[in-house]
XYZ file of C-alpha atoms in Angstrom:
780
model
C -0.029 0.086 -0.004
C 1.554 3.242 -0.989
C 0.304 6.542 -1.291
C 1.814 10.085 -2.303
C 0.645 13.704 -1.640
C 0.876 15.736 -5.290
C 1.070 19.432 -4.884
C -2.131 21.380 -6.445
C -0.072 23.670 -8.667
C 1.805 20.481 -10.331
C -1.575 19.179 -10.854
C -3.173 22.357 -12.373
C -0.320 22.335 -14.872
C -1.446 19.048 -16.306
C 0.915 16.649 -14.631
C -1.745 13.819 -14.410
C -3.201 12.825 -17.836
C -6.200 11.573 -16.169
C -7.973 14.912 -15.019
C -10.126 16.156 -17.816
C -11.702 19.101 -16.701
C -11.233 22.004 -13.987
C -14.284 20.389 -11.913
C -12.338 17.131 -11.506
C -9.118 18.818 -10.662
C -10.885 20.911 -7.837
C -12.419 17.624 -6.592
C -9.233 16.049 -6.498
C -7.664 18.851 -4.411
C -10.539 18.688 -2.005
C -10.086 15.254 -1.768
C -6.462 15.668 -0.945
C -7.216 18.054 1.734
C -9.400 15.500 3.429
C -6.462 12.977 3.508
C -4.296 15.433 5.011
C -6.823 16.183 7.635
C -7.313 12.549 8.267
C -3.505 12.130 8.837
C -3.597 14.973 11.389
C -6.287 13.336 13.488
C -5.072 11.586 16.959
C -3.949 8.041 16.471
C -2.194 8.621 12.973
C 0.987 10.045 14.326
C 2.504 6.719 13.919
C 1.405 6.227 10.449
C 4.183 5.799 7.882
C 4.308 4.454 4.514
C 6.417 1.152 4.101
C 9.171 1.147 1.872
C 8.174 4.330 -0.163
C 11.034 6.773 -1.226
C 10.476 10.438 -1.124
C 9.745 12.034 -4.562
C 9.471 15.879 -4.928
C 7.468 16.862 -7.906
C 8.583 20.199 -9.505
C 10.057 22.659 -7.277
C 7.393 22.770 -4.516
C 8.865 23.983 -1.189
C 5.838 22.244 0.803
C 7.115 20.546 3.787
C 4.081 18.012 3.750
C 5.968 16.232 0.950
C 8.211 14.793 3.665
C 6.500 11.094 4.316
C 8.611 8.829 6.313
C 8.339 4.947 5.563
C 6.341 2.763 7.954
C 6.582 -0.941 9.214
C 3.659 -2.854 8.468
C 3.264 -3.874 12.007
C 2.542 -0.187 13.011
C 0.042 0.474 10.353
C -1.534 -2.941 9.484
C -4.579 -1.181 7.450
C -4.211 1.729 4.847
C -6.887 4.564 4.487
C -8.415 3.031 1.377
C -9.027 -0.349 3.171
C -10.872 1.216 6.199
C -12.671 3.375 3.763
C -14.266 -0.033 2.061
C -14.807 -1.531 5.890
C -16.363 1.391 8.034
C -19.013 3.355 6.364
C -19.301 5.464 9.645
C -15.700 6.390 9.165
C -16.456 7.769 5.753
C -19.301 9.918 6.745
C -17.115 11.306 9.226
C -14.299 12.591 6.924
C -16.304 12.936 3.738
C -16.592 16.693 2.478
C -20.367 18.260 2.636
C -22.242 18.334 -0.581
C -22.302 21.460 -2.384
C -25.170 23.760 -1.855
C -26.542 23.544 -5.678
C -27.161 19.724 -4.705
C -26.248 18.945 -8.308
C -23.805 16.030 -7.015
C -25.136 13.107 -9.323
C -24.091 9.567 -9.769
C -21.458 10.458 -12.322
C -19.746 13.122 -10.262
C -19.395 10.488 -7.338
C -18.103 7.840 -10.136
C -15.602 10.736 -11.122
C -14.379 11.357 -7.629
C -13.877 7.900 -7.014
C -11.993 7.161 -10.307
C -9.796 10.145 -9.490
C -9.064 8.931 -6.244
C -8.174 5.391 -7.285
C -6.031 6.656 -10.183
C -4.008 8.674 -7.812
C -3.720 5.773 -5.407
C -2.429 3.373 -8.647
C -0.125 6.295 -9.481
C 1.372 6.472 -5.928
C 1.838 2.529 -5.818
C 3.757 2.774 -9.259
C 5.973 5.408 -8.113
C 6.834 3.795 -4.982
C 7.270 0.446 -6.493
C 9.626 1.696 -9.027
C 11.458 4.170 -6.386
C 12.065 1.338 -4.151
C 13.522 -0.782 -6.779
C 15.884 1.687 -8.047
C 16.997 3.032 -4.797
C 16.857 0.165 -2.140
C 17.248 1.478 1.300
C 20.728 0.298 2.740
C 20.462 -2.442 5.013
C 20.686 -1.765 8.619
C 22.169 -4.017 11.386
C 19.308 -4.349 13.529
C 19.640 -7.488 16.291
C 16.444 -9.225 15.419
C 17.192 -9.344 11.552
C 21.042 -10.445 12.186
C 20.411 -14.019 13.085
C 18.316 -14.393 10.117
C 20.784 -13.099 7.710
C 23.568 -15.191 9.316
C 21.540 -18.378 8.848
C 20.600 -17.250 5.000
C 24.385 -16.704 4.456
C 25.735 -19.972 6.254
C 23.065 -22.091 4.832
C 24.871 -21.688 1.350
C 27.874 -23.156 2.536
C 27.607 -26.941 1.752
C 29.928 -29.761 2.069
C 29.750 -30.700 -1.751
C 30.668 -27.098 -2.777
C 33.697 -27.371 -0.417
C 34.655 -30.591 -1.787
C 34.668 -29.286 -5.539
C 36.561 -26.372 -4.775
C 39.019 -28.571 -3.188
C 39.400 -30.819 -5.795
C 39.572 -27.970 -8.500
C 42.511 -26.425 -6.462
C 44.508 -29.856 -6.392
C 44.412 -29.527 -10.320
C 46.936 -26.869 -10.101
C 50.123 -28.190 -11.476
C 53.185 -27.711 -8.998
C 53.896 -24.366 -10.105
C 55.448 -21.330 -8.424
C 53.901 -19.384 -5.714
C 52.867 -16.303 -8.060
C 50.917 -18.714 -10.420
C 48.922 -20.439 -7.526
C 47.932 -17.304 -6.085
C 46.741 -15.775 -9.511
C 44.581 -18.754 -9.936
C 43.200 -18.226 -6.347
C 42.869 -14.461 -7.328
C 40.872 -15.383 -10.478
C 38.467 -17.773 -8.475
C 37.620 -15.376 -5.812
C 36.951 -12.786 -8.515
C 34.706 -15.104 -10.351
C 32.740 -15.230 -7.194
C 31.948 -11.407 -7.277
C 34.162 -10.252 -4.679
C 35.079 -6.663 -6.336
C 38.172 -5.618 -4.944
C 40.943 -8.505 -5.382
C 44.568 -7.683 -5.450
C 47.832 -9.625 -5.848
C 50.564 -8.331 -3.475
C 54.049 -9.686 -4.112
C 57.269 -9.541 -1.970
C 60.587 -10.729 -2.851
C 62.134 -12.476 0.073
C 65.150 -14.683 1.392
C 64.422 -18.405 1.310
C 66.475 -21.324 2.728
C 65.734 -24.133 -0.009
C 67.127 -27.721 -0.195
C 70.417 -28.174 -2.286
C 71.016 -30.311 -5.124
C 71.347 -33.292 -2.887
C 69.805 -34.526 0.007
C 71.047 -34.117 3.526
C 72.701 -37.219 5.204
C 73.273 -38.771 8.697
C 76.386 -41.020 8.813
C 76.681 -43.361 11.745
C 80.423 -43.723 12.109
C 80.345 -46.697 14.327
C 79.228 -48.909 11.346
C 80.012 -46.500 8.425
C 76.255 -46.696 7.421
C 74.670 -43.587 5.572
C 71.031 -42.740 5.839
C 68.795 -40.083 4.346
C 66.339 -38.370 6.711
C 63.547 -40.891 6.242
C 65.895 -43.608 7.497
C 66.632 -45.171 4.157
C 70.387 -46.009 3.459
C 72.079 -43.992 0.682
C 71.866 -45.334 -2.573
C 71.004 -44.139 -6.099
C 68.110 -46.129 -6.408
C 66.439 -44.737 -3.452
C 67.496 -41.080 -4.025
C 65.877 -41.319 -7.332
C 62.644 -42.892 -6.316
C 61.832 -40.468 -3.546
C 64.142 -37.353 -4.320
C 61.555 -34.759 -3.586
C 60.951 -36.270 0.001
C 64.648 -36.458 0.640
C 65.355 -32.867 -0.324
C 62.433 -31.415 1.419
C 63.451 -33.286 4.950
C 65.423 -30.364 6.134
C 65.215 -27.414 8.576
C 64.893 -24.124 6.893
C 67.509 -21.274 7.923
C 69.617 -23.994 9.692
C 73.400 -23.583 9.798
C 75.142 -25.360 6.525
C 78.132 -27.860 6.592
C 79.360 -30.842 8.371
C 79.696 -31.655 11.921
C 81.053 -35.162 13.233
C 80.382 -35.492 16.931
C 78.887 -37.647 19.742
C 75.030 -38.130 19.944
C 73.678 -37.052 23.286
C 69.884 -37.931 24.054
C 68.368 -34.669 25.557
C 64.679 -36.029 25.318
C 62.415 -33.070 25.066
C 65.017 -30.517 25.623
C 63.629 -29.162 28.792
C 65.666 -27.270 31.570
C 65.316 -30.517 33.589
C 66.958 -32.515 30.671
C 69.561 -30.008 30.306
C 70.614 -29.877 33.950
C 70.647 -33.898 33.931
C 72.583 -34.106 30.827
C 75.416 -31.411 31.765
C 75.502 -32.771 35.085
C 77.142 -36.233 33.306
C 78.824 -34.899 30.067
C 80.312 -31.907 28.545
C 77.935 -30.949 25.507
C 80.156 -28.390 23.826
C 79.962 -28.784 20.076
C 78.184 -32.378 20.276
C 74.904 -33.255 18.605
C 71.658 -33.360 20.513
C 69.055 -36.029 19.859
C 66.055 -33.981 20.324
C 62.138 -34.920 20.506
C 59.580 -32.404 18.795
C 56.787 -31.626 21.491
C 55.958 -30.242 24.906
C 57.202 -26.657 24.197
C 57.984 -24.396 21.152
C 61.030 -25.967 18.965
C 62.734 -22.299 18.695
C 62.731 -21.801 22.584
C 64.393 -25.519 22.740
C 66.558 -24.840 20.185
C 68.104 -21.416 21.950
C 68.278 -23.386 25.071
C 70.649 -26.049 23.336
C 72.527 -23.308 21.669
C 73.089 -21.381 24.906
C 74.341 -24.611 26.459
C 77.023 -25.154 23.532
C 75.578 -27.778 21.431
C 76.877 -27.695 17.559
C 73.917 -29.668 16.040
C 70.536 -31.141 16.543
C 68.866 -34.475 15.254
C 65.132 -33.634 15.587
C 62.168 -36.477 15.685
C 58.832 -37.074 16.694
C 58.363 -39.943 19.271
C 55.840 -42.366 17.895
C 54.054 -42.505 21.535
C 53.350 -38.785 20.999
C 51.445 -39.332 17.732
C 47.748 -40.489 17.598
C 47.199 -43.931 16.982
C 45.439 -43.347 13.818
C 48.585 -41.619 12.318
C 51.402 -43.829 10.861
C 54.344 -41.372 10.298
C 57.276 -43.400 11.785
C 58.898 -43.825 8.635
C 58.513 -40.242 7.519
C 60.945 -37.266 7.701
C 59.646 -33.713 7.832
C 60.561 -30.169 7.283
C 60.627 -27.434 10.059
C 61.399 -23.645 9.780
C 63.558 -22.064 12.301
C 62.283 -18.552 11.257
C 60.255 -16.638 13.885
C 58.461 -14.803 11.309
C 58.880 -12.988 8.149
C 61.657 -12.290 5.635
C 64.956 -12.902 7.544
C 66.767 -10.244 5.453
C 64.280 -7.298 6.545
C 63.445 -8.022 10.305
C 60.774 -5.753 11.383
C 60.161 -4.013 8.144
C 58.689 -4.886 4.785
C 60.588 -6.383 2.044
C 59.603 -3.522 -0.371
C 61.874 -2.026 -3.254
C 64.892 0.112 -1.562
C 64.779 -1.970 1.547
C 67.910 -2.579 3.220
C 68.656 -6.347 3.030
C 70.333 -7.700 5.845
C 73.027 -10.737 5.409
C 71.160 -13.493 7.609
C 71.730 -16.677 5.783
C 71.627 -18.698 9.079
C 69.109 -18.033 12.019
C 71.085 -20.423 14.480
C 74.602 -21.495 14.792
C 73.145 -24.954 15.175
C 73.091 -27.580 12.282
C 69.529 -28.953 12.492
C 68.199 -32.117 10.836
C 64.778 -33.560 11.189
C 64.558 -37.470 10.804
C 61.971 -40.001 10.968
C 61.365 -42.093 14.096
C 62.794 -45.017 12.186
C 65.978 -43.419 11.687
C 66.031 -42.440 15.395
C 65.735 -46.020 16.226
C 68.178 -46.991 14.063
C 70.682 -44.624 15.696
C 70.146 -45.825 19.155
C 70.112 -49.364 18.058
C 66.561 -50.388 18.919
C 64.414 -52.773 17.506
C 61.902 -51.499 14.902
C 58.731 -52.507 17.264
C 58.623 -50.506 20.350
C 55.068 -51.148 21.148
C 54.459 -54.227 23.595
C 50.876 -55.104 23.737
C 49.045 -51.913 24.189
C 52.034 -49.776 25.864
C 54.048 -47.733 23.862
C 57.475 -47.322 24.960
C 59.306 -43.790 24.437
C 62.461 -43.833 22.692
C 65.398 -43.319 24.730
C 69.453 -43.764 24.048
C 70.771 -46.514 26.031
C 73.161 -45.062 28.765
C 76.000 -47.399 27.706
C 78.170 -46.948 24.441
C 78.985 -43.721 22.616
C 77.462 -42.928 19.273
C 79.589 -40.847 16.899
C 77.534 -39.536 14.067
C 78.364 -37.286 10.780
C 75.807 -34.561 10.087
C 76.062 -33.116 6.566
C 73.454 -30.104 5.647
C 73.734 -28.595 2.367
C 70.583 -26.275 1.768
C 70.882 -22.966 -0.029
C 69.493 -19.607 0.352
C 67.871 -17.459 -2.576
C 65.567 -14.687 -3.322
C 62.152 -15.912 -4.375
C 58.786 -13.942 -5.074
C 56.135 -14.716 -2.325
C 52.511 -13.620 -3.280
C 49.334 -12.808 -1.151
C 46.079 -12.718 -2.285
C 44.024 -10.197 -0.541
C 40.172 -9.309 -1.325
C 38.111 -6.730 0.392
C 34.212 -6.590 1.190
C 33.751 -3.052 2.202
C 31.436 -2.459 4.944
C 28.805 0.229 5.252
C 28.568 1.526 8.795
C 32.292 0.975 9.855
C 34.224 0.830 6.557
C 37.384 1.725 8.128
C 37.595 -1.250 10.787
C 38.624 -4.670 9.181
C 37.937 -8.035 10.346
C 40.599 -10.290 8.608
C 40.161 -13.840 7.803
C 43.117 -15.776 6.747
C 44.081 -19.119 4.778
C 47.239 -19.965 3.021
C 48.251 -21.256 -0.380
C 50.396 -24.056 -1.931
C 53.915 -22.673 -1.357
C 57.440 -23.587 -2.968
C 57.552 -27.204 -1.798
C 55.165 -30.266 -1.502
C 55.454 -30.405 2.441
C 52.523 -29.625 4.795
C 50.321 -32.052 2.963
C 47.387 -30.608 1.188
C 45.898 -28.523 4.259
C 46.574 -25.360 1.799
C 43.697 -26.865 -0.221
C 41.381 -27.502 2.672
C 41.572 -23.904 4.286
C 41.586 -22.263 0.623
C 38.534 -24.303 -0.227
C 36.784 -23.322 3.089
C 37.463 -19.544 2.616
C 36.410 -19.564 -1.067
C 32.931 -21.220 0.078
C 32.554 -18.643 2.625
C 33.192 -15.914 -0.075
C 30.697 -17.638 -2.466
C 28.007 -17.751 0.272
C 28.687 -14.041 1.278
C 28.541 -12.753 -2.300
C 25.296 -14.250 -2.939
C 23.942 -12.333 -0.283
C 25.826 -9.103 -1.163
C 24.074 -9.400 -4.929
C 20.704 -9.154 -3.004
C 21.661 -5.702 -1.472
C 23.106 -6.760 1.893
C 26.544 -5.669 3.191
C 28.543 -5.893 6.435
C 28.975 -3.139 8.725
C 32.474 -3.510 8.894
C 35.035 -4.462 6.055
C 35.821 -8.199 5.756
C 39.443 -8.683 4.335
C 39.984 -11.965 2.844
C 43.519 -13.335 2.688
C 45.275 -16.202 0.966
C 48.881 -15.997 2.422
C 52.115 -17.213 0.674
C 55.439 -18.370 2.338
C 53.532 -19.909 5.404
C 55.937 -23.014 5.814
C 58.951 -20.697 5.618
C 57.865 -18.664 8.818
C 54.482 -17.092 7.939
C 56.624 -14.825 5.634
C 53.420 -13.552 3.317
C 51.343 -12.475 6.331
C 54.420 -10.856 7.982
C 55.714 -8.560 5.028
C 52.069 -7.639 4.214
C 51.209 -6.671 7.972
C 54.652 -4.874 8.151
C 53.915 -2.940 4.910
C 50.900 -1.692 6.161
C 51.733 -1.604 9.979
C 50.079 1.851 10.812
C 46.732 1.266 8.925
C 46.318 -2.233 10.541
C 47.145 -1.012 14.129
C 44.178 1.486 13.720
C 41.818 -0.492 11.663
C 41.898 -4.366 12.235
C 39.416 -5.355 15.006
C 40.080 -9.299 15.030
C 41.814 -12.018 12.838
C 39.867 -15.217 12.114
C 42.302 -18.053 11.099
C 41.818 -21.055 8.827
C 45.361 -22.533 9.313
C 45.122 -26.377 8.875
C 41.587 -26.639 9.498
C 41.296 -30.375 9.102
C 44.141 -32.385 10.797
C 42.255 -34.982 12.275
C 38.600 -36.175 12.537
C 38.144 -37.047 16.255
C 37.522 -33.745 18.115
C 36.893 -30.172 17.442
C 39.793 -27.817 18.844
C 38.567 -24.307 19.199
C 41.207 -21.537 20.013
C 40.377 -17.915 20.874
C 41.696 -14.763 22.548
C 39.901 -14.431 26.037
C 37.965 -11.718 24.799
C 36.416 -13.901 21.978
C 35.884 -17.261 24.067
C 32.362 -16.474 24.735
C 31.695 -15.820 21.132
C 33.557 -18.918 20.014
C 31.470 -21.078 22.364
C 28.138 -19.357 21.408
C 29.197 -19.799 17.531
C 29.290 -23.567 18.161
C 25.897 -23.668 19.799
C 24.386 -21.441 17.071
C 25.618 -23.829 14.297
C 24.312 -27.057 16.158
C 20.710 -26.094 15.371
C 20.765 -27.898 11.998
C 22.817 -30.824 13.088
C 21.867 -33.773 15.100
C 25.440 -34.241 16.290
C 26.726 -30.965 17.964
C 30.482 -30.559 17.850
C 30.682 -28.813 21.387
C 34.215 -28.369 22.718
C 35.767 -26.094 25.429
C 37.572 -23.054 24.094
C 41.198 -22.323 25.128
C 43.475 -19.375 24.655
C 46.723 -21.342 23.661
C 49.374 -20.592 21.217
C 48.681 -21.823 17.666
C 50.693 -22.251 14.368
C 50.070 -20.260 11.440
C 49.659 -16.661 9.894
C 47.649 -15.232 13.137
C 51.120 -15.018 14.571
C 51.796 -11.360 13.397
C 48.119 -10.015 14.365
C 48.176 -11.674 17.977
C 51.828 -10.780 18.824
C 52.683 -7.498 16.994
C 49.229 -5.947 16.569
C 47.587 -7.123 19.782
C 44.469 -8.193 17.815
C 41.846 -10.747 19.019
C 41.974 -14.220 17.143
C 40.022 -16.982 16.811
C 40.406 -20.394 15.007
C 38.491 -23.596 14.618
C 40.005 -27.018 13.446
C 39.623 -30.924 13.742
C 42.213 -32.858 15.415
C 42.978 -36.414 16.229
C 42.768 -37.044 20.177
C 45.978 -36.469 21.808
C 47.774 -39.570 23.121
C 50.248 -37.723 25.049
C 50.494 -34.601 27.116
C 53.810 -34.068 25.274
C 51.953 -33.875 21.880
C 51.509 -29.890 22.038
C 53.774 -28.203 19.105
C 53.801 -31.577 17.029
C 52.225 -29.322 14.125
C 55.422 -27.646 13.832
C 56.337 -30.698 11.780
C 55.215 -30.664 8.086
C 54.969 -34.110 6.867
C 54.645 -35.167 3.210
C 50.941 -36.340 3.544
C 49.612 -37.642 0.527
C 46.823 -35.947 -1.417
C 44.400 -38.612 -0.652
C 44.788 -38.140 3.284
C 42.145 -35.275 3.367
C 39.508 -37.158 1.828
C 40.322 -40.004 4.127
C 39.988 -38.030 7.178
C 36.777 -36.436 5.949
C 35.261 -38.283 3.045
C 31.863 -36.520 3.130
C 33.561 -32.747 3.843
C 31.145 -32.563 6.815
C 33.866 -31.479 8.835
C 34.920 -28.786 6.462
C 31.507 -27.344 6.453
C 31.125 -27.318 9.972
C 34.496 -25.442 10.218
C 33.274 -23.037 7.500
C 30.065 -22.545 9.167
C 31.576 -21.648 12.579
C 34.434 -19.404 10.948
C 31.938 -17.773 9.232
C 29.669 -17.367 12.189
C 32.387 -15.701 14.041
C 33.464 -13.240 11.349
C 29.964 -12.326 10.472
C 29.070 -11.537 14.212
C 32.376 -9.441 14.713
C 31.561 -7.632 11.251
C 27.973 -6.927 11.927
C 27.160 -6.330 15.603
C 26.985 -2.600 16.403
C 28.979 -3.293 19.518
C 32.130 -5.556 19.092
C 31.103 -8.942 20.672
C 34.295 -8.747 23.060
C 34.179 -9.719 26.870
C 36.249 -7.446 28.628
C 35.799 -9.170 31.929
C 36.910 -12.561 30.598
C 40.308 -11.136 29.905
C 40.500 -9.797 33.544
C 39.541 -13.314 34.833
C 42.138 -15.089 32.586
C 44.685 -12.618 34.281
C 43.623 -13.640 37.809
C 43.714 -17.227 36.900
C 47.190 -17.028 35.295
C 48.380 -15.730 38.813
C 47.006 -18.396 41.076
C 49.071 -20.455 43.124
C 52.829 -19.822 44.242
C 55.401 -19.665 41.429
C 58.320 -20.301 43.588
C 59.699 -19.071 47.257
C 61.909 -16.351 45.429
C 58.580 -14.945 43.688
C 56.407 -12.762 45.790
C 53.537 -11.285 43.735
C 51.175 -9.433 46.021
C 51.408 -6.424 43.822
C 50.650 -8.441 40.559
C 47.604 -9.782 42.455
C 46.416 -6.116 43.567
C 46.669 -4.721 40.125
C 44.856 -7.798 38.681
C 42.099 -7.422 41.293
C 41.554 -3.519 40.101
C 41.762 -4.796 36.714
C 38.751 -7.214 37.379
C 36.760 -4.390 39.234
C 37.254 -2.005 36.375
C 36.310 -4.532 33.662
C 33.245 -5.603 35.457
C 32.067 -1.574 36.069
C 32.983 -1.094 32.288
C 30.881 -4.133 31.073
C 27.980 -3.299 33.286
C 27.544 0.362 33.157
C 28.824 1.076 29.628
C 28.819 -1.808 27.434
C 25.142 -3.293 28.205
C 23.366 0.129 27.516
C 25.388 0.703 24.343
C 23.896 -2.542 23.171
C 20.074 -1.304 23.758
C 19.103 0.289 20.370
C 17.096 2.947 22.323
C 20.496 4.241 23.613
C 22.855 3.610 20.829
C 24.062 7.066 20.005
C 26.745 6.586 17.386
C 29.272 8.615 19.031
C 28.908 6.466 21.964
C 29.187 3.172 19.979
C 32.374 4.227 18.496
C 34.025 5.447 21.546
C 32.994 1.787 23.229
C 34.374 -0.027 20.124
C 37.584 1.949 20.231
C 38.297 0.788 23.981
C 37.414 -2.802 23.011
C 39.417 -3.097 20.014
C 42.792 -1.773 21.531
C 42.297 -3.581 24.886
C 44.721 -6.635 23.905
C 47.312 -4.006 22.762
C 48.049 -3.686 26.552
C 49.230 -7.055 26.868
C 52.130 -7.273 24.287
C 55.639 -7.503 26.121
C 58.599 -5.857 24.623
C 60.569 -9.230 24.505
C 59.704 -12.565 25.094
C 61.810 -15.696 24.663
C 62.385 -17.147 21.135
C 59.077 -19.148 20.309
C 56.724 -17.713 23.188
C 54.077 -15.513 22.327
C 54.672 -11.692 22.841
C 51.132 -11.590 23.926
C 50.938 -12.911 27.513
C 47.283 -13.636 27.421
C 48.064 -16.875 25.427
C 49.236 -19.885 27.448
C 51.759 -22.247 26.034
C 49.299 -25.175 26.240
C 46.108 -26.724 27.659
C 48.250 -27.973 30.722
C 49.574 -24.830 31.542
C 47.447 -22.011 33.310
C 50.178 -19.478 33.942
C 51.823 -16.849 32.125
C 54.419 -18.115 29.618
C 56.912 -15.508 30.366
C 56.937 -16.039 33.969
C 57.348 -19.798 33.568
C 60.200 -19.270 31.216
C 61.937 -16.890 33.782
C 61.575 -19.589 36.755
C 63.097 -22.077 34.231
C 65.897 -19.763 33.439
C 66.426 -19.166 36.854
C 66.890 -23.176 37.703
C 69.313 -23.235 34.836
C 71.397 -20.161 35.462
C 70.964 -19.847 39.334
C 69.967 -16.139 38.835
C 67.077 -13.903 39.810
C 67.527 -11.304 37.229
C 65.466 -12.924 34.608
C 62.407 -13.552 36.922
C 62.530 -9.686 38.010
C 62.426 -8.639 34.423
C 59.408 -10.952 33.457
C 57.606 -9.893 36.799
C 58.094 -6.264 35.658
C 56.774 -7.136 32.262
C 53.510 -8.795 33.437
C 52.980 -6.253 36.032
C 53.116 -3.388 33.579
C 50.870 -4.825 30.975
C 48.319 -5.412 33.596
C 48.388 -2.157 35.057
C 48.294 -0.486 31.484
C 45.266 -2.522 30.750
C 43.596 -1.152 34.136
C 44.467 2.470 33.568
C 43.483 2.106 29.760
C 39.967 0.796 30.917
C 39.709 3.437 33.439
C 40.591 6.045 31.185
C 37.842 4.746 28.896
C 35.412 5.018 31.743
C 36.032 8.248 32.554
C 35.579 9.526 28.886
C 32.100 7.854 28.849
C 31.531 9.750 32.213
C 32.212 12.977 30.977
C 30.479 12.713 27.608
C 27.332 11.385 29.217
C 27.579 14.287 31.921
C 27.590 16.699 29.264
C 24.734 15.325 27.395
C 22.669 15.399 30.570
């Protein structure tokens, strides 16, 4: 039902072809006057026209032309419907008959026809005006959930599977070619702003021949996989042999005694150093339990010259058979090694950093580790797995030969933007990674790229119908991930100032399906509640609900720069196999050559991929569309208090830390109760209030970035090492350092860093509250 008032002067000039004489024009004007009088009656101030766009005919200055659209619920019946249903209503508002009493049947008919024509004319104008100029979509909470369901229901397992298979059709080309094909794919989905961003970076690549390990006692030579050195074997698996190496390791040959350091913990090093001199010797090290870079830094400080790295079969899930596989690791903490801390753009100074460690590091298979320590192949007795350990008797002398080479190569990122309508200068970044310069890491790059592409496909279907998110969504496919997240680091360093101001969250799709047993959600403390709620949201259409506890632990992948250098809240969903050992944390640092079929064996129906896509999409949509960012400030304060529980050691007294943490919690509670909740009420949602509130929430985690952290540990202290650890990682490491070097200096420095972070957050919150109070007082 639509209606437009038309100015009398315009109609007198003949704007309506249906008015055939002056009498009809005068009658129409009087009818219009009656309608205006009706609109002025009590009970009609809520009357609005649904979906009609205002049109000014001619140059009329009449303010009566300003009619606002109405909601159907507020005015269920238009005037013409009521004229037909209520005769008394007609008699009350119908103009009196002329004194001449010449009103006959034909005049009444003409009046009725005129009114009907005007009504039809208004409907037609309203319809085409709405079609040509659709009103922008607003983010009203009752409609958001419906919109999310509409978008997410378009994400289907069969679509992801088809995209995945199409991606695997790409030949083994270089990074730029694969990135270009992803760019074309995203553009074909309708993403309007897609860019290819290239960087020339220093990579450490395999040499012309494979690295080798020689057992000097017997003279046997082995490739990293455990197979003996011979031409036949080398030709058969040349790629696997070449890419079994540690990128950015020292190069050369080292002959020395093999020393078993187990997981390379401080306790392991204290035990080993008590019985032998470890200078220039080769450590036999298990991957897991703590970050590899941290363990290597301890071994380097202790004086070791080389490291043989392997994964103990007892730490692997029972469903995984990787004992005869070597793997690749990167010793790069992030970004182009030749441009540390700044982007690799033309004209940048390139530092000569060919090696990132003095250690010669070589990953080997568990099979080779068994041969080196002279154990039988089968170390599983009945249902019990026996961890590998070097016998106490007899020395093992080995020769380690590493021949990798460094070269500058081009790394490409694909960056696509879906511009927001309300806060276009605020970015929600969602990232996957694509095929790099080697075949290691399996095909998880295709899984992550297929999921993000399917999400883009679903989103753009809604965008074509006129919808857009409130905040800008930035889609990223990173290059160079396996060499140390190089693509994401270089892009973020290139745009550092912009991202510091604009990015509100990072949603990761790194290796989304690495198993099929359990869902493993990881999120910043401020996003834990949202991640948990998203699991419930996506269980509506599924009989089996993949619920799992959300934790804040260190994760692998390209979220690293956003978490540790920008202080951006992050979230990630992935499927894993059930852990068989508490030491299985950080095993994902090893990139195994998993066959292509492995992914389809893990998830033949691609239902797990669909679940990850919908969970990721749900979190992304809520962050991008909720007027107030769905970050929970109080959860951060609670996480800080939980990380300080218990006694650290006799030398550490933390009453001041506890007091500051308590004040942070009090301020967070006040902030969340008095300020955040009213801003979520549409009636009290002043734009300036919402913007101020979001700015406070967006930058909160930046307070928890410490200046320095040990290698491999997060600078963002809100993240724990693993699910077993509940305390701040930097404090735990400081305590370990104290045991190893018998010095309290490191502990005091770490305590100061943590104290300043918590205090900074508390002051930041308090300042935000003060601004709100001042602003509100001024308005009152």
